[in-house]
mmCIF file with all atom_site columns, C-alpha atoms in Angstrom:
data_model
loop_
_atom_site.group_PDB
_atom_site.id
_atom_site.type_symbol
_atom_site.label_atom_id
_atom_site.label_alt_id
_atom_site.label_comp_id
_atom_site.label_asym_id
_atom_site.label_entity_id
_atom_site.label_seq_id
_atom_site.pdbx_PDB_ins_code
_atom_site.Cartn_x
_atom_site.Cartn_y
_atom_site.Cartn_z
_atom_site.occupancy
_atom_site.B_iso_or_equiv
_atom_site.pdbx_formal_charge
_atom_site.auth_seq_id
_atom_site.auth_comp_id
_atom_site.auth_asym_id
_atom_site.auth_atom_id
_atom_site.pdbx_PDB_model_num
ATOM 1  C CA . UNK A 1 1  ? 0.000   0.000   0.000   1.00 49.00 ? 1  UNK A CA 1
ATOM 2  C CA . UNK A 1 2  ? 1.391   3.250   -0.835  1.00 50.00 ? 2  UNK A CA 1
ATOM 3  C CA . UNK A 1 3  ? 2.357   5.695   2.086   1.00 54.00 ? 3  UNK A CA 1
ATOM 4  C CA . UNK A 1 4  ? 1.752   9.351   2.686   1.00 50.00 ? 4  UNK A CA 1
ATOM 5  C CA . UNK A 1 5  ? 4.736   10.163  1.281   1.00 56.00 ? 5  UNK A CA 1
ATOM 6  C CA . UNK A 1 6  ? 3.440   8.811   -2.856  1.00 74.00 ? 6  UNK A CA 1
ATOM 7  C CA . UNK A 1 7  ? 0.607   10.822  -2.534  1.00 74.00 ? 7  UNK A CA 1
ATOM 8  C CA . UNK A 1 8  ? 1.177   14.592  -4.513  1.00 75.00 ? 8  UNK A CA 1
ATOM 9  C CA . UNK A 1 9  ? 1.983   17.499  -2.381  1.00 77.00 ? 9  UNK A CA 1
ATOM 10 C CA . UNK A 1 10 ? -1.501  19.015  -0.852  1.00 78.00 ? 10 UNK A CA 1
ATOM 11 C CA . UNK A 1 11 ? -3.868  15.581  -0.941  1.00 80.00 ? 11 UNK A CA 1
ATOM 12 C CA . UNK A 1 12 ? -4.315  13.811  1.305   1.00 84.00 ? 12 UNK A CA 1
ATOM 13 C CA . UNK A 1 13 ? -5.747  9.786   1.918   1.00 84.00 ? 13 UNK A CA 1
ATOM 14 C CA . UNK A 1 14 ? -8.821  10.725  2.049   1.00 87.00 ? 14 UNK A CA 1
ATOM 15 C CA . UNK A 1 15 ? -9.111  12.844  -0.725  1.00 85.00 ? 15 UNK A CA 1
ATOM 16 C CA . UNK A 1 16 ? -7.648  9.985   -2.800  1.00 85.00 ? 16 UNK A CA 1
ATOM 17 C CA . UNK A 1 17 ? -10.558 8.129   -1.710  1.00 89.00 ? 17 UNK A CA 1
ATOM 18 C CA . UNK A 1 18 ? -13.121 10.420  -2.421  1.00 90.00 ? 18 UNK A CA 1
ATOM 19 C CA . UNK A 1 19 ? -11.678 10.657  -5.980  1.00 87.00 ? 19 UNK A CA 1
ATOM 20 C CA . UNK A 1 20 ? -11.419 6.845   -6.269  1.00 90.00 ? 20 UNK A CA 1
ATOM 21 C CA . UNK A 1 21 ? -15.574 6.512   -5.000  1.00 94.00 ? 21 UNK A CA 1
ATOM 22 C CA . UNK A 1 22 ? -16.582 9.296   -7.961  1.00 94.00 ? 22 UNK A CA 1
ATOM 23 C CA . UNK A 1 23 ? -14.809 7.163   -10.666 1.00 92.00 ? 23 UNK A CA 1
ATOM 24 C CA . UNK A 1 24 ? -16.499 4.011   -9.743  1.00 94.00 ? 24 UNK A CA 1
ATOM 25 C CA . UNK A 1 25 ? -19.686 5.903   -9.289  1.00 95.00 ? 25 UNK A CA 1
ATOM 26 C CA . UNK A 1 26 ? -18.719 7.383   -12.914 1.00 89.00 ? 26 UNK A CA 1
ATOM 27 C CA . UNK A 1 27 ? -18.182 4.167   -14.247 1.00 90.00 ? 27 UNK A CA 1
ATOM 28 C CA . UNK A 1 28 ? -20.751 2.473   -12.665 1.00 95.00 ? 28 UNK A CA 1
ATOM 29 C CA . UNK A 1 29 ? -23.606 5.285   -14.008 1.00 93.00 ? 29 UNK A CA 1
ATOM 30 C CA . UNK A 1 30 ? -21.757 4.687   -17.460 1.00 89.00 ? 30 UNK A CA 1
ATOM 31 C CA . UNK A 1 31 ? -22.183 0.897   -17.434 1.00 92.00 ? 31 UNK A CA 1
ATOM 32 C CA . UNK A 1 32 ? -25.909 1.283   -16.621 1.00 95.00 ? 32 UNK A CA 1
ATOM 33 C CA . UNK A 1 33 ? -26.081 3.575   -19.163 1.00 92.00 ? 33 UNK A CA 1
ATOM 34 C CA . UNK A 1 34 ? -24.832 1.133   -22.100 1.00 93.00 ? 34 UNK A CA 1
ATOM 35 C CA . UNK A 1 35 ? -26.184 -1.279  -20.557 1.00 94.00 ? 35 UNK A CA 1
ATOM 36 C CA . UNK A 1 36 ? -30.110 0.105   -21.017 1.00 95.00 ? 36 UNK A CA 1
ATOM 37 C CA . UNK A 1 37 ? -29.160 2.203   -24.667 1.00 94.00 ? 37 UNK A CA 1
ATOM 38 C CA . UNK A 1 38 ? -27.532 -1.540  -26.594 1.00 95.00 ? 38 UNK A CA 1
ATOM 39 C CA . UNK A 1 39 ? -30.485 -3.744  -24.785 1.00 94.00 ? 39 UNK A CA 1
ATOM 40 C CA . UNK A 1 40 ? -33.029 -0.979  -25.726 1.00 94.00 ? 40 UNK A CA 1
ATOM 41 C CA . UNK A 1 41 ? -31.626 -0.935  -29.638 1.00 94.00 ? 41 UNK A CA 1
ATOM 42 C CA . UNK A 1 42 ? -30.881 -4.559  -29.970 1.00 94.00 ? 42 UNK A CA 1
ATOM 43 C CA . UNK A 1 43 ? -33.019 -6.787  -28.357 1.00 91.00 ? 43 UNK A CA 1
ATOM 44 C CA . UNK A 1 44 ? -36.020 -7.897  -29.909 1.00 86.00 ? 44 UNK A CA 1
ATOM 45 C CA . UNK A 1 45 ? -38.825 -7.207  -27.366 1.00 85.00 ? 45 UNK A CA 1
ATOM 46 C CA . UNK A 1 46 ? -41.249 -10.709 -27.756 1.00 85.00 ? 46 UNK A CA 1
ATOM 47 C CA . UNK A 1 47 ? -38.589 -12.608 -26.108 1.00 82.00 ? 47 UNK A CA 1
ATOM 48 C CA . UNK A 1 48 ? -38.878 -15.489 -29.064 1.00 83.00 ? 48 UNK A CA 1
ATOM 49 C CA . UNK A 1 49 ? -35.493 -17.663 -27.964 1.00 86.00 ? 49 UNK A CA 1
ATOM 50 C CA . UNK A 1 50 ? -33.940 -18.417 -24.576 1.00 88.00 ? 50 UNK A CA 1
ATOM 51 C CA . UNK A 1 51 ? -30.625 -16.769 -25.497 1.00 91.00 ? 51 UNK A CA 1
ATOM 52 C CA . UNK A 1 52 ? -29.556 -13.949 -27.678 1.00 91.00 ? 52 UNK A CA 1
ATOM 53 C CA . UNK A 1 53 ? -29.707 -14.331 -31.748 1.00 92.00 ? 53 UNK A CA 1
ATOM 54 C CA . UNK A 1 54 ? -26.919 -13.840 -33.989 1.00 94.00 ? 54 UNK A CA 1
ATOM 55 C CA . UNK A 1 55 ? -27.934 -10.414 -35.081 1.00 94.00 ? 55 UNK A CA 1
ATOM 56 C CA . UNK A 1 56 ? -28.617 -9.471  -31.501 1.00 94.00 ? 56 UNK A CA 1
ATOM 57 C CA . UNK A 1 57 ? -25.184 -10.169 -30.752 1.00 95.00 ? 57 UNK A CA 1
ATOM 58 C CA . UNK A 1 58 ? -23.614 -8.443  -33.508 1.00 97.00 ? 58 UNK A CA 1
ATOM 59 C CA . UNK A 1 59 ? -26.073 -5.420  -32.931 1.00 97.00 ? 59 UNK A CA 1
ATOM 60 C CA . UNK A 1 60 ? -24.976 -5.366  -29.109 1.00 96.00 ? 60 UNK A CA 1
ATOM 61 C CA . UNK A 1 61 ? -21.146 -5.550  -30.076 1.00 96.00 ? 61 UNK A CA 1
ATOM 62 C CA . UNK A 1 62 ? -21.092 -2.982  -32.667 1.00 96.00 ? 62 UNK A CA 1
ATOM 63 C CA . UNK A 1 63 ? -23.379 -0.541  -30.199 1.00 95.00 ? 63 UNK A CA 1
ATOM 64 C CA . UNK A 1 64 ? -21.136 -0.882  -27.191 1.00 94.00 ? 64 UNK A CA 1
ATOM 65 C CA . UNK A 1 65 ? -17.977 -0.114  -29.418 1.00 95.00 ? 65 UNK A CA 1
ATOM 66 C CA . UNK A 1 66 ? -19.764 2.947   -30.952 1.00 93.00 ? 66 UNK A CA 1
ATOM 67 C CA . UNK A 1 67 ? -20.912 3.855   -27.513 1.00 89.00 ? 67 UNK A CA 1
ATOM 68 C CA . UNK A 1 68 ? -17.717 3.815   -25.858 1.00 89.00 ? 68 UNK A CA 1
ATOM 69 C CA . UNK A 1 69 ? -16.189 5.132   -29.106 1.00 93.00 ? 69 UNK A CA 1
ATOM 70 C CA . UNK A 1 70 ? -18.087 8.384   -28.715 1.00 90.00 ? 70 UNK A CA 1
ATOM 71 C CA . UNK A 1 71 ? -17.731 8.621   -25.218 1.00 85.00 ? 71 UNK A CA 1
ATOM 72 C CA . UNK A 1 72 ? -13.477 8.917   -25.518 1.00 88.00 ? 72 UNK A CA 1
ATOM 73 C CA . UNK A 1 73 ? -14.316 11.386  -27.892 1.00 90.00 ? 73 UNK A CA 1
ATOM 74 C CA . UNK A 1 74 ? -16.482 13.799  -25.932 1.00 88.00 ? 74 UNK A CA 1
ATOM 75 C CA . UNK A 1 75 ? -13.724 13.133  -23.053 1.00 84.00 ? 75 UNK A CA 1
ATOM 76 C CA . UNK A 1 76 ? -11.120 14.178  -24.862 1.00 88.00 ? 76 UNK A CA 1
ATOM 77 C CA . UNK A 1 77 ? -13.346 17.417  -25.921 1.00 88.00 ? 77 UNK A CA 1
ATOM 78 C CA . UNK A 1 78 ? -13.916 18.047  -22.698 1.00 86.00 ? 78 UNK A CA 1
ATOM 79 C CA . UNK A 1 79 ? -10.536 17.794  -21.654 1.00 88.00 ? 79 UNK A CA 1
ATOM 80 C CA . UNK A 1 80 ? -9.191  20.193  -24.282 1.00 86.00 ? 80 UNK A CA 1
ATOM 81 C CA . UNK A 1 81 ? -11.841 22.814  -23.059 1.00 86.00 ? 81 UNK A CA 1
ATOM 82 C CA . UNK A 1 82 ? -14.129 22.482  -26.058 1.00 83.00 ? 82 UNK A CA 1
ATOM 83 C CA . UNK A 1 83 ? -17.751 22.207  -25.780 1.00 79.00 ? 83 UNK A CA 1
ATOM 84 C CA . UNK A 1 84 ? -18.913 19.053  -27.939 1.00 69.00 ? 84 UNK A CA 1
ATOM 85 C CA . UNK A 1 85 ? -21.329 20.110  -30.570 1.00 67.00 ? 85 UNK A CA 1
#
């Protein structure tokens, strides 16, 4: 476990861990958030088969890659100081 001492000049432990609780909270509101969007968009409502079909799959993949995709983008917007769209 890092000491007091690895920790920049000014913060302290439990600032760290505040910081640490917002990112999972972050993450965790971002997961939920795909989560509902792909399963909204992809899956047929009627519930015809016990598991997933092929093009449910594919539809799922390619909307969580496009999902995250925009998200780094917006991140890095933000970052820079611009204001996306």
């Amino acid at each position: 476990m890092a000491s007091n001492t690895d920790l920049p000049p000014g913060v302290d432990k439990e600032q760290v861990y505040g910081m640490l609780a917002m990112e999972m909270e972050y993450k965790v509101e971002l997961f939920n958030r795909l989560a509902m969007a792909c399963f909204n968009k992809c899956v047929d409502k009627r519930y015809k088969e016990p598991e997933l079909t092929m093009g449910e799959n594919s539809c799922i993949d390619r909307c969580v890659s496009k999902y995250f995709l925009v998200n780094g983008i917006i991140g890095q917007m933000l970052s820079a100081g611009q204001r996306p769209m």
